[in-house]
XYZ file of C-alpha atoms in Angstrom:
363
model
C 0.000 0.000 0.000
C 1.233 3.498 -0.898
C 2.373 5.634 2.043
C 0.511 8.661 0.666
C -2.486 8.100 -1.583
C -4.628 10.769 -3.222
C -7.703 9.487 -5.062
C -9.900 11.614 -7.343
C -9.447 14.723 -5.203
C -11.423 17.817 -6.175
C -11.106 21.285 -4.650
C -13.332 24.226 -5.539
C -13.131 27.869 -4.569
C -16.779 28.842 -4.866
C -17.990 27.377 -8.143
C -14.473 27.335 -9.648
C -12.678 23.961 -9.590
C -8.944 24.436 -9.003
C -8.025 20.768 -8.412
C -9.862 18.583 -10.899
C -9.936 14.939 -9.866
C -6.245 14.411 -9.080
C -4.991 10.913 -8.230
C -1.406 10.089 -7.269
C 0.640 8.246 -4.660
C 4.005 8.372 -2.895
C 5.946 5.550 -1.294
C 7.588 5.684 2.123
C 10.931 7.488 1.881
C 10.213 8.857 -1.597
C 10.994 12.429 -2.683
C 8.056 13.594 -4.838
C 8.061 17.020 -6.468
C 4.976 18.879 -7.738
C 6.036 21.186 -10.557
C 4.105 23.457 -12.852
C 3.534 27.108 -13.788
C 2.241 29.665 -11.296
C -1.456 29.235 -10.562
C -1.625 25.593 -11.669
C -2.816 24.300 -8.253
C 0.341 22.641 -6.938
C 0.423 24.619 -3.663
C -3.314 24.048 -3.187
C -2.694 20.330 -3.588
C 0.001 20.499 -0.909
C -2.342 22.375 1.439
C -4.985 19.690 0.906
C -2.483 17.061 2.059
C -1.645 19.190 5.104
C -5.304 19.743 5.967
C -5.080 23.514 5.527
C -7.766 23.338 2.817
C -10.897 21.185 2.790
C -11.301 18.412 0.206
C -14.596 18.740 -1.705
C -14.461 15.295 -3.338
C -12.151 12.280 -3.181
C -10.024 10.766 -0.423
C -6.597 11.251 1.177
C -4.746 8.409 2.929
C -1.496 8.660 4.918
C 0.240 5.500 6.169
C -2.921 3.432 5.709
C -5.196 5.876 7.593
C -7.794 7.944 5.761
C -7.316 11.603 6.731
C -9.532 13.300 4.135
C -11.328 15.416 6.716
C -8.954 14.987 9.671
C -7.563 17.974 11.549
C -4.010 18.984 10.494
C -2.583 17.901 13.869
C -3.855 14.337 13.339
C -2.120 13.908 9.987
C 1.458 13.764 11.369
C 2.846 16.058 8.671
C 5.166 19.065 8.915
C 5.094 21.911 6.424
C 7.866 24.333 5.473
C 6.571 27.451 3.741
C 8.105 29.893 1.272
C 8.044 32.454 4.095
C 10.268 31.337 6.967
C 7.636 32.508 9.530
C 10.111 32.593 12.429
C 9.273 34.336 15.690
C 11.590 37.396 15.668
C 11.742 37.740 19.480
C 12.796 34.100 19.999
C 16.213 32.524 19.592
C 16.825 29.793 17.034
C 16.602 27.228 19.834
C 13.266 28.622 20.999
C 11.873 28.755 17.460
C 12.704 25.106 16.861
C 11.449 24.021 20.290
C 8.207 26.013 20.254
C 5.966 23.341 18.711
C 7.256 20.713 21.132
C 6.604 23.013 24.074
C 3.023 23.588 22.908
C 2.641 19.790 22.722
C 3.906 19.648 26.354
C 6.855 17.408 25.612
C 9.300 16.875 28.517
C 12.170 19.376 28.573
C 14.912 16.708 28.230
C 13.114 15.310 25.148
C 12.749 18.814 23.675
C 16.437 19.505 24.176
C 17.420 16.168 22.648
C 15.312 16.752 19.533
C 16.449 20.351 19.076
C 20.109 19.427 19.424
C 19.706 16.533 16.979
C 17.964 18.749 14.396
C 20.676 21.395 14.807
C 23.356 18.750 14.263
C 21.667 17.431 11.107
C 21.298 20.960 9.703
C 24.729 22.123 10.924
C 23.347 25.094 12.861
C 24.594 24.192 16.371
C 26.514 27.478 16.581
C 23.390 29.500 15.752
C 21.032 28.246 18.465
C 21.276 31.389 20.638
C 20.942 33.876 17.782
C 17.758 35.734 16.831
C 16.348 35.438 13.272
C 17.505 38.983 12.392
C 21.100 37.812 12.918
C 20.778 35.039 10.307
C 21.191 34.898 6.543
C 18.345 33.739 4.310
C 19.819 30.265 4.015
C 20.280 29.995 7.774
C 16.682 31.074 8.389
C 15.472 28.413 5.989
C 17.458 25.782 7.876
C 15.796 26.895 11.105
C 12.372 26.549 9.474
C 13.331 23.038 8.341
C 14.620 22.264 11.850
C 11.251 23.234 13.299
C 9.702 20.609 11.011
C 12.309 17.915 11.762
C 11.797 17.925 15.551
C 8.184 16.867 15.159
C 9.234 13.539 13.592
C 6.479 13.763 10.973
C 5.401 10.992 8.649
C 5.611 13.369 5.689
C 7.524 16.610 5.122
C 5.694 19.146 2.944
C 7.785 21.902 1.310
C 6.065 24.824 -0.447
C 8.655 26.571 -2.665
C 11.124 26.849 0.235
C 14.046 28.173 -1.834
C 12.340 30.858 -3.899
C 13.448 33.685 -1.573
C 17.125 32.763 -1.876
C 19.660 33.982 -4.429
C 20.925 31.628 -7.133
C 24.064 30.524 -5.293
C 22.181 29.811 -2.045
C 19.449 27.935 -3.936
C 22.052 25.636 -5.452
C 23.646 25.079 -2.038
C 20.289 24.400 -0.374
C 19.339 21.904 -3.094
C 22.403 19.882 -2.167
C 21.574 20.152 1.534
C 17.950 19.101 0.998
C 19.084 16.069 -0.984
C 21.513 15.175 1.822
C 18.794 15.701 4.428
C 16.441 13.371 2.577
C 19.113 10.702 2.387
C 19.983 11.008 6.085
C 16.410 11.037 7.359
C 14.939 8.556 4.894
C 11.790 10.678 5.122
C 8.878 10.974 2.721
C 9.002 14.439 1.175
C 6.432 16.181 -1.007
C 7.944 19.336 -2.478
C 6.339 22.116 -4.519
C 8.286 24.295 -6.949
C 7.841 26.168 -10.214
C 11.571 25.706 -10.895
C 12.037 22.656 -13.101
C 15.775 22.577 -12.269
C 14.884 21.962 -8.612
C 12.449 19.283 -9.714
C 14.972 17.523 -11.951
C 17.791 17.546 -9.378
C 15.833 16.631 -6.227
C 12.985 14.320 -7.198
C 12.664 10.556 -7.234
C 9.441 11.234 -9.142
C 7.979 14.410 -10.601
C 4.284 15.259 -10.819
C 3.678 17.825 -13.582
C 0.549 19.874 -12.880
C -1.304 22.252 -15.190
C -4.615 24.002 -14.463
C -5.488 21.598 -11.646
C -4.812 18.460 -13.693
C -1.854 16.049 -13.539
C -0.245 15.956 -16.969
C 2.391 13.283 -16.252
C 4.056 11.457 -13.364
C 7.478 9.864 -13.683
C 11.164 9.980 -12.870
C 13.128 13.026 -14.063
C 14.659 10.903 -16.839
C 11.241 9.609 -17.945
C 9.784 13.096 -18.224
C 12.844 14.431 -20.018
C 13.212 11.564 -22.488
C 9.565 10.528 -22.929
C 7.225 13.496 -22.321
C 3.591 12.439 -22.658
C 2.533 15.657 -24.360
C 3.746 18.981 -25.678
C 3.182 20.806 -22.387
C 5.520 18.482 -20.482
C 8.004 18.555 -23.378
C 8.112 22.352 -23.323
C 8.099 22.741 -19.544
C 10.768 20.202 -18.572
C 14.268 21.043 -19.763
C 16.422 24.161 -19.960
C 16.832 25.530 -22.577
C 13.332 24.564 -23.696
C 12.725 21.907 -26.319
C 12.475 23.151 -29.916
C 8.937 22.592 -31.213
C 7.971 23.122 -34.844
C 5.182 22.031 -37.166
C 5.426 19.560 -39.996
C 2.894 18.048 -42.413
C 2.662 14.311 -43.104
C 3.179 13.683 -46.845
C 3.499 9.880 -46.859
C 2.936 6.911 -44.540
C 4.680 3.586 -45.120
C 5.221 0.507 -42.951
C 6.473 1.962 -39.663
C 7.784 5.126 -41.353
C 6.359 8.557 -42.107
C 7.586 11.370 -44.347
C 7.037 14.918 -43.167
C 7.565 18.337 -44.749
C 8.460 21.548 -42.924
C 9.930 24.926 -43.789
C 12.545 24.260 -41.096
C 14.138 21.436 -43.122
C 16.834 22.500 -45.625
C 15.707 19.755 -48.026
C 12.004 20.367 -47.401
C 11.226 16.781 -46.296
C 12.376 14.288 -43.692
C 11.692 10.586 -43.233
C 11.013 9.499 -39.634
C 11.100 5.884 -38.494
C 8.906 4.515 -35.671
C 7.920 2.814 -33.544
C 4.795 4.971 -33.249
C 2.048 4.642 -30.661
C -0.441 5.557 -33.427
C 0.250 6.068 -37.115
C -0.716 9.562 -38.286
C -2.717 10.099 -41.458
C -1.392 11.637 -44.655
C -2.214 15.354 -44.634
C -2.271 15.661 -40.863
C -0.174 18.258 -39.045
C 2.310 17.112 -36.428
C 4.601 18.919 -34.022
C 8.193 17.749 -33.907
C 10.386 18.271 -30.851
C 14.165 18.383 -30.594
C 16.157 19.209 -27.467
C 18.751 21.965 -28.052
C 21.569 19.572 -27.118
C 20.298 17.030 -29.673
C 21.331 19.362 -32.514
C 24.950 19.561 -33.613
C 26.783 22.023 -35.810
C 28.352 20.268 -38.804
C 28.627 16.541 -39.440
C 25.783 14.416 -40.746
C 22.861 15.374 -42.952
C 21.442 18.845 -42.152
C 17.930 18.616 -40.714
C 17.300 22.253 -39.749
C 18.352 25.644 -41.079
C 17.975 29.016 -39.405
C 19.323 32.541 -39.104
C 21.229 33.327 -35.912
C 19.709 36.017 -33.669
C 21.850 35.737 -30.548
C 24.613 33.624 -29.028
C 25.265 33.229 -25.301
C 28.785 32.165 -24.389
C 28.581 30.056 -21.202
C 32.293 29.297 -21.075
C 32.444 25.627 -21.992
C 29.310 25.761 -24.145
C 27.286 28.182 -26.270
C 23.522 28.657 -26.559
C 22.550 29.750 -30.052
C 19.143 31.315 -30.695
C 17.719 31.822 -34.157
C 14.728 31.644 -36.477
C 13.870 29.466 -39.453
C 12.563 31.119 -42.614
C 8.959 30.556 -41.503
C 9.628 32.384 -38.212
C 9.975 29.278 -36.033
C 12.282 29.885 -33.061
C 15.133 27.401 -32.699
C 17.778 26.947 -30.011
C 21.007 24.943 -30.263
C 23.225 24.072 -27.298
C 26.739 23.683 -28.670
C 29.308 22.030 -26.398
C 32.032 24.394 -27.571
C 32.612 28.076 -28.174
C 31.550 29.499 -31.530
C 32.296 32.646 -33.512
C 28.768 33.080 -34.876
C 27.211 36.526 -35.213
C 23.677 37.804 -35.600
C 22.434 37.192 -39.146
C 24.691 34.206 -39.857
C 22.971 31.241 -41.558
C 23.383 27.916 -39.781
C 22.530 24.331 -40.669
C 22.464 21.707 -37.923
C 22.259 17.924 -37.900
C 20.724 15.485 -35.444
C 23.136 14.198 -32.804
C 22.436 11.441 -30.302
C 19.249 12.993 -28.901
C 15.697 11.785 -29.355
C 13.201 13.117 -31.885
C 9.781 13.684 -30.325
C 6.579 13.578 -32.384
C 3.219 14.961 -31.176
C -0.189 14.769 -32.855
C -2.695 17.575 -33.415
C -3.916 17.250 -29.800
C -0.383 17.618 -28.452
C -0.062 13.959 -27.382
C 3.147 11.988 -27.928
C 3.061 9.719 -31.009
C 6.523 8.225 -30.953
C 7.818 5.758 -28.336
């Protein structure tokens, strides 16, 4: 049985449904990340698990116990918010211990748990400081420590790193991954940052407009997106997407035409989940790193708009003659300038094919 199970959950604000029949599960010790654009419902879904919002339809189960309408305190979860929400007049020690004191835990037990959380988070030297004396990263560790001491069944994180600068976010990602490994805890984590999702998650849940678009490991979502939304959302730089028309269908092979192709047409081998019809319009997807400059048969041609030198690699942005935007990630420095014409070939990456409804066609 799954440690966390959500079945056909619906949440409405007034007459407006914001969570639309979501079902998913998490195993004990798993790190699950909800990712999606702002306003998609991922934080609302987290609050439903915590009991901070009421479920209108469906059921929630934690560790075999149905908690759909249970009070938050009965669910044995701890939540870390985007805002650190520390008491400014209390020391770090007092902030971490506060929940245990409210629960009337014995003082020796409180001290033991606080000291253990401080050791895990490497903040022993900060226990007598006030929040105003801490950096953003240190405050976030204190907020996490306040959750750790409760020994919850599930940790819930709601965009905990969004207030930090880029360097601190990268550092905290490493520390969160280490914390998960050390505690062996079940973590459900919300973010709009797909880099956080890709680097932290055992499994990712991609949410859009209150609906789950796909659930899978980071590699599954990157290599086999179920639809165009997932393909465009997961990955940085974004996947190149461009239209092509089916001109011929043969046994396991289709021929497509697009203004992006230098030769006008391209033959694509299966296997396909469904064979498209001649005359139908498809969307083809190629990751920027799947395209190489020089070598092999050219499959795309465009005019360079901008190059970004990243040191060991270069991101090249341009447009095909029909106006389609294309991006190439070259694993070397280039001397290209705006207006240069460029032809690229397919490297070792995968070609993705989507039908008129945006669903993946190619395995």
